[in-house]
PDB file of C-alpha atoms in Angstrom:
ATOM      1  CA  MET A   1     107.988 100.683  69.201  1.00 36.00           C
ATOM      2  CA  THR A   2     108.645 103.774  71.218  1.00 40.00           C
ATOM      3  CA  GLU A   3     111.622 106.270  70.810  1.00 46.00           C
ATOM      4  CA  VAL A   4     113.076 107.583  73.917  1.00 49.00           C
ATOM      5  CA  LEU A   5     114.769 110.859  73.657  1.00 51.00           C
ATOM      6  CA  PRO A   6     118.192 111.122  74.952  1.00 55.00           C
ATOM      7  CA  PRO A   7     118.312 112.970  78.396  1.00 53.00           C
ATOM      8  CA  GLY A   8     118.525 116.844  78.007  1.00 65.00           C
ATOM      9  CA  ASP A   9     117.173 116.729  74.395  1.00 68.00           C
ATOM     10  CA  LEU A  10     113.683 118.247  75.473  1.00 69.00           C
ATOM     11  CA  GLU A  11     115.200 120.607  78.065  1.00 73.00           C
ATOM     12  CA  ALA A  12     117.681 121.957  75.448  1.00 77.00           C
ATOM     13  CA  SER A  13     114.538 123.909  74.003  1.00 79.00           C
ATOM     14  CA  PHE A  14     114.260 125.966  77.272  1.00 82.00           C
ATOM     15  CA  ASP A  15     115.741 129.538  77.021  1.00 85.00           C
ATOM     16  CA  LYS A  16     115.997 129.876  80.894  1.00 84.00           C
ATOM     17  CA  PHE A  17     115.404 127.351  83.875  1.00 83.00           C
ATOM     18  CA  TRP A  18     113.452 128.804  86.771  1.00 80.00           C
ATOM     19  CA  ASP A  19     114.998 125.781  88.838  1.00 70.00           C
ATOM     20  CA  ASP A  20     118.260 127.268  88.612  1.00 66.00           C
ATOM     21  CA  ASP A  21     116.999 130.371  90.406  1.00 64.00           C
ATOM     22  CA  GLY A  22     114.967 128.629  92.893  1.00 62.00           C
ATOM     23  CA  ASP A  23     111.648 127.616  91.288  1.00 61.00           C
ATOM     24  CA  PRO A  24     109.119 130.673  92.207  1.00 63.00           C
ATOM     25  CA  TYR A  25     106.113 128.425  91.501  1.00 68.00           C
ATOM     26  CA  GLY A  26     106.685 125.501  93.899  1.00 73.00           C
ATOM     27  CA  ARG A  27     104.283 122.557  94.051  1.00 80.00           C
ATOM     28  CA  ALA A  28     101.297 121.431  95.835  1.00 86.00           C
ATOM     29  CA  PRO A  29     101.683 119.558  99.132  1.00 87.00           C
ATOM     30  CA  GLY A  30     101.786 115.859  98.383  1.00 87.00           C
ATOM     31  CA  ASP A  31     102.766 116.329  94.843  1.00 87.00           C
ATOM     32  CA  THR A  32     105.660 113.934  94.138  1.00 86.00           C
ATOM     33  CA  ASN A  33     105.998 114.198  90.420  1.00 85.00           C
ATOM     34  CA  ALA A  34     109.148 115.600  88.784  1.00 84.00           C
ATOM     35  CA  TYR A  35     108.990 119.025  86.960  1.00 84.00           C
ATOM     36  CA  THR A  36     111.138 121.200  85.001  1.00 84.00           C
ATOM     37  CA  THR A  37     110.151 124.963  85.011  1.00 85.00           C
ATOM     38  CA  GLY A  38     111.452 127.614  82.556  1.00 86.00           C
ATOM     39  CA  VAL A  39     110.961 129.853  79.671  1.00 86.00           C
ATOM     40  CA  ILE A  40     110.451 128.995  76.112  1.00 86.00           C
ATOM     41  CA  GLY A  41     110.111 131.560  73.471  1.00 88.00           C
ATOM     42  CA  GLY A  42     109.054 134.177  76.192  1.00 89.00           C
ATOM     43  CA  ARG A  43     106.468 131.912  77.663  1.00 86.00           C
ATOM     44  CA  ASN A  44     106.638 130.401  81.114  1.00 86.00           C
ATOM     45  CA  VAL A  45     106.561 126.464  80.600  1.00 86.00           C
ATOM     46  CA  VAL A  46     106.119 123.522  82.842  1.00 86.00           C
ATOM     47  CA  LEU A  47     107.490 120.133  81.665  1.00 84.00           C
ATOM     48  CA  GLY A  48     106.124 117.273  83.670  1.00 84.00           C
ATOM     49  CA  PHE A  49     107.818 113.813  83.577  1.00 83.00           C
ATOM     50  CA  MET A  50     105.526 110.836  83.675  1.00 81.00           C
ATOM     51  CA  PRO A  51     106.844 108.180  86.112  1.00 81.00           C
ATOM     52  CA  GLY A  52     105.673 105.473  83.907  1.00 80.00           C
ATOM     53  CA  MET A  53     103.655 104.440  80.590  1.00 76.00           C
ATOM     54  CA  GLY A  54      99.893 104.388  80.453  1.00 76.00           C
ATOM     55  CA  LYS A  55      96.762 106.149  80.896  1.00 76.00           C
ATOM     56  CA  GLY A  56      96.799 106.087  84.863  1.00 80.00           C
ATOM     57  CA  SER A  57     100.269 107.748  84.886  1.00 82.00           C
ATOM     58  CA  ALA A  58      99.105 110.335  82.551  1.00 81.00           C
ATOM     59  CA  ALA A  59      96.049 110.969  84.434  1.00 82.00           C
ATOM     60  CA  SER A  60      98.113 111.300  87.673  1.00 84.00           C
ATOM     61  CA  VAL A  61     100.345 113.847  86.444  1.00 86.00           C
ATOM     62  CA  ALA A  62      97.580 115.891  84.664  1.00 84.00           C
ATOM     63  CA  ALA A  63      95.732 116.147  88.046  1.00 86.00           C
ATOM     64  CA  SER A  64      98.945 116.980  89.950  1.00 88.00           C
ATOM     65  CA  ILE A  65     100.200 119.518  87.653  1.00 87.00           C
ATOM     66  CA  ARG A  66      96.771 121.276  87.739  1.00 87.00           C
ATOM     67  CA  SER A  67      96.942 121.543  91.558  1.00 88.00           C
ATOM     68  CA  SER A  68     100.579 122.604  91.819  1.00 89.00           C
ATOM     69  CA  PHE A  69     100.543 125.035  88.667  1.00 87.00           C
ATOM     70  CA  GLY A  70      96.974 126.608  88.941  1.00 85.00           C
ATOM     71  CA  GLY A  71      97.619 129.251  86.331  1.00 84.00           C
ATOM     72  CA  ILE A  72      98.159 126.851  83.264  1.00 82.00           C
ATOM     73  CA  LYS A  73      96.231 128.042  80.340  1.00 82.00           C
ATOM     74  CA  LEU A  74      97.319 125.501  77.868  1.00 79.00           C
ATOM     75  CA  ALA A  75      98.316 121.933  78.480  1.00 76.00           C
ATOM     76  CA  LEU A  76      99.767 119.630  75.634  1.00 74.00           C
ATOM     77  CA  LEU A  77      99.925 115.853  75.789  1.00 69.00           C
ATOM     78  CA  ILE A  78     102.712 114.648  73.843  1.00 71.00           C
ATOM     79  CA  GLY A  79     103.466 110.917  73.395  1.00 65.00           C
ATOM     80  CA  VAL A  80     102.903 107.808  71.083  1.00 62.00           C
ATOM     81  CA  CYS A  81      99.290 107.155  69.847  1.00 61.00           C
ATOM     82  CA  ALA A  82      98.456 103.696  69.809  1.00 60.00           C
ATOM     83  CA  GLY A  83      95.639 101.863  68.151  1.00 59.00           C
ATOM     84  CA  VAL A  84      94.643 104.733  65.650  1.00 62.00           C
ATOM     85  CA  PRO A  85      92.320 102.885  62.923  1.00 61.00           C
ATOM     86  CA  ASN A  86      91.832 104.060  59.389  1.00 64.00           C
ATOM     87  CA  ASP A  87      88.694 106.153  58.598  1.00 62.00           C
ATOM     88  CA  SER A  88      85.760 104.009  57.495  1.00 64.00           C
ATOM     89  CA  GLU A  89      86.682 104.580  53.927  1.00 68.00           C
ATOM     90  CA  GLY A  90      90.257 103.706  54.506  1.00 66.00           C
ATOM     91  CA  GLU A  91      91.321 107.141  53.033  1.00 71.00           C
ATOM     92  CA  HIS A  92      92.833 108.683  55.868  1.00 71.00           C
ATOM     93  CA  GLN A  93      95.760 106.579  57.452  1.00 75.00           C
ATOM     94  CA  VAL A  94      97.566 107.804  60.525  1.00 74.00           C
ATOM     95  CA  LEU A  95     101.150 106.606  60.604  1.00 73.00           C
ATOM     96  CA  LEU A  96     103.973 106.668  63.208  1.00 70.00           C
ATOM     97  CA  GLY A  97     105.431 110.036  63.184  1.00 72.00           C
ATOM     98  CA  ASP A  98     102.468 111.906  62.056  1.00 74.00           C
ATOM     99  CA  VAL A  99     100.941 114.742  64.137  1.00 74.00           C
ATOM    100  CA  VAL A 100      97.668 114.348  65.563  1.00 73.00           C
ATOM    101  CA  ILE A 101      95.799 117.353  67.028  1.00 72.00           C
ATOM    102  CA  SER A 102      92.588 116.685  68.870  1.00 70.00           C
ATOM    103  CA  LYS A 103      89.800 118.663  70.610  1.00 70.00           C
ATOM    104  CA  GLY A 104      89.906 115.865  73.169  1.00 67.00           C
ATOM    105  CA  VAL A 105      90.771 112.626  74.625  1.00 62.00           C
ATOM    106  CA  VAL A 106      88.476 109.423  74.580  1.00 62.00           C
ATOM    107  CA  GLN A 107      89.171 106.625  77.068  1.00 61.00           C
ATOM    108  CA  TYR A 108      88.716 103.643  74.667  1.00 60.00           C
ATOM    109  CA  ASP A 109      88.414 100.753  77.281  1.00 61.00           C
ATOM    110  CA  PHE A 110      85.706 102.149  79.730  1.00 59.00           C
ATOM    111  CA  GLY A 111      82.298 100.654  79.876  1.00 59.00           C
ATOM    112  CA  ARG A 112      82.001  98.686  76.788  1.00 58.00           C
ATOM    113  CA  GLN A 113      81.619  94.786  76.832  1.00 66.00           C
ATOM    114  CA  VAL A 114      81.512  94.239  73.070  1.00 66.00           C
ATOM    115  CA  GLY A 115      84.879  95.318  71.991  1.00 63.00           C
ATOM    116  CA  PHE A 116      85.883  98.466  69.992  1.00 60.00           C
ATOM    117  CA  LYS A 117      83.082 100.146  68.196  1.00 63.00           C
ATOM    118  CA  ARG A 118      84.188 103.336  66.358  1.00 59.00           C
ATOM    119  CA  LYS A 119      82.422 106.430  67.305  1.00 60.00           C
ATOM    120  CA  ALA A 120      81.620 109.240  64.501  1.00 58.00           C
ATOM    121  CA  ASP A 121      81.501 112.122  67.142  1.00 58.00           C
ATOM    122  CA  VAL A 122      82.604 112.565  70.531  1.00 56.00           C
ATOM    123  CA  GLY A 123      81.714 116.349  70.858  1.00 57.00           C
ATOM    124  CA  GLY A 124      80.149 117.227  74.247  1.00 53.00           C
ATOM    125  CA  LYS A 125      81.182 114.270  75.949  1.00 53.00           C
ATOM    126  CA  SER A 126      83.831 114.049  78.796  1.00 49.00           C
ATOM    127  CA  GLY A 127      87.439 114.380  78.018  1.00 47.00           C
ATOM    128  CA  GLN A 128      86.792 117.184  75.669  1.00 46.00           C
ATOM    129  CA  ALA A 129      89.378 119.993  75.645  1.00 46.00           C
TER     130      ALA A 129
END
């Protein structure tokens, strides 16, 4: 189950909207994604809206936001984490509502024909933040 925020809830955290003054940052030619730009806590912020669910939509927005806003120093992917297993001892369970902070993102269904196999370490692999 996914909770959908009511319109305006996330935008309410903005101290100032650049869009109101004519967005000074613009966007790359061909970028059709929707963005809100402004200031939160004294920092310039770009909020990108995904057109749909899934990793394809997330990858598309991530690639477009990098080309449209080249000076981004920190990116946060915020969403619902699906399929988080317990650790091998079953001691650390991840529950809905928990905050997970990671050094990278792992595509779980790429190049494997034998089903899910847990990896102990993904350091140095693609997707590392």
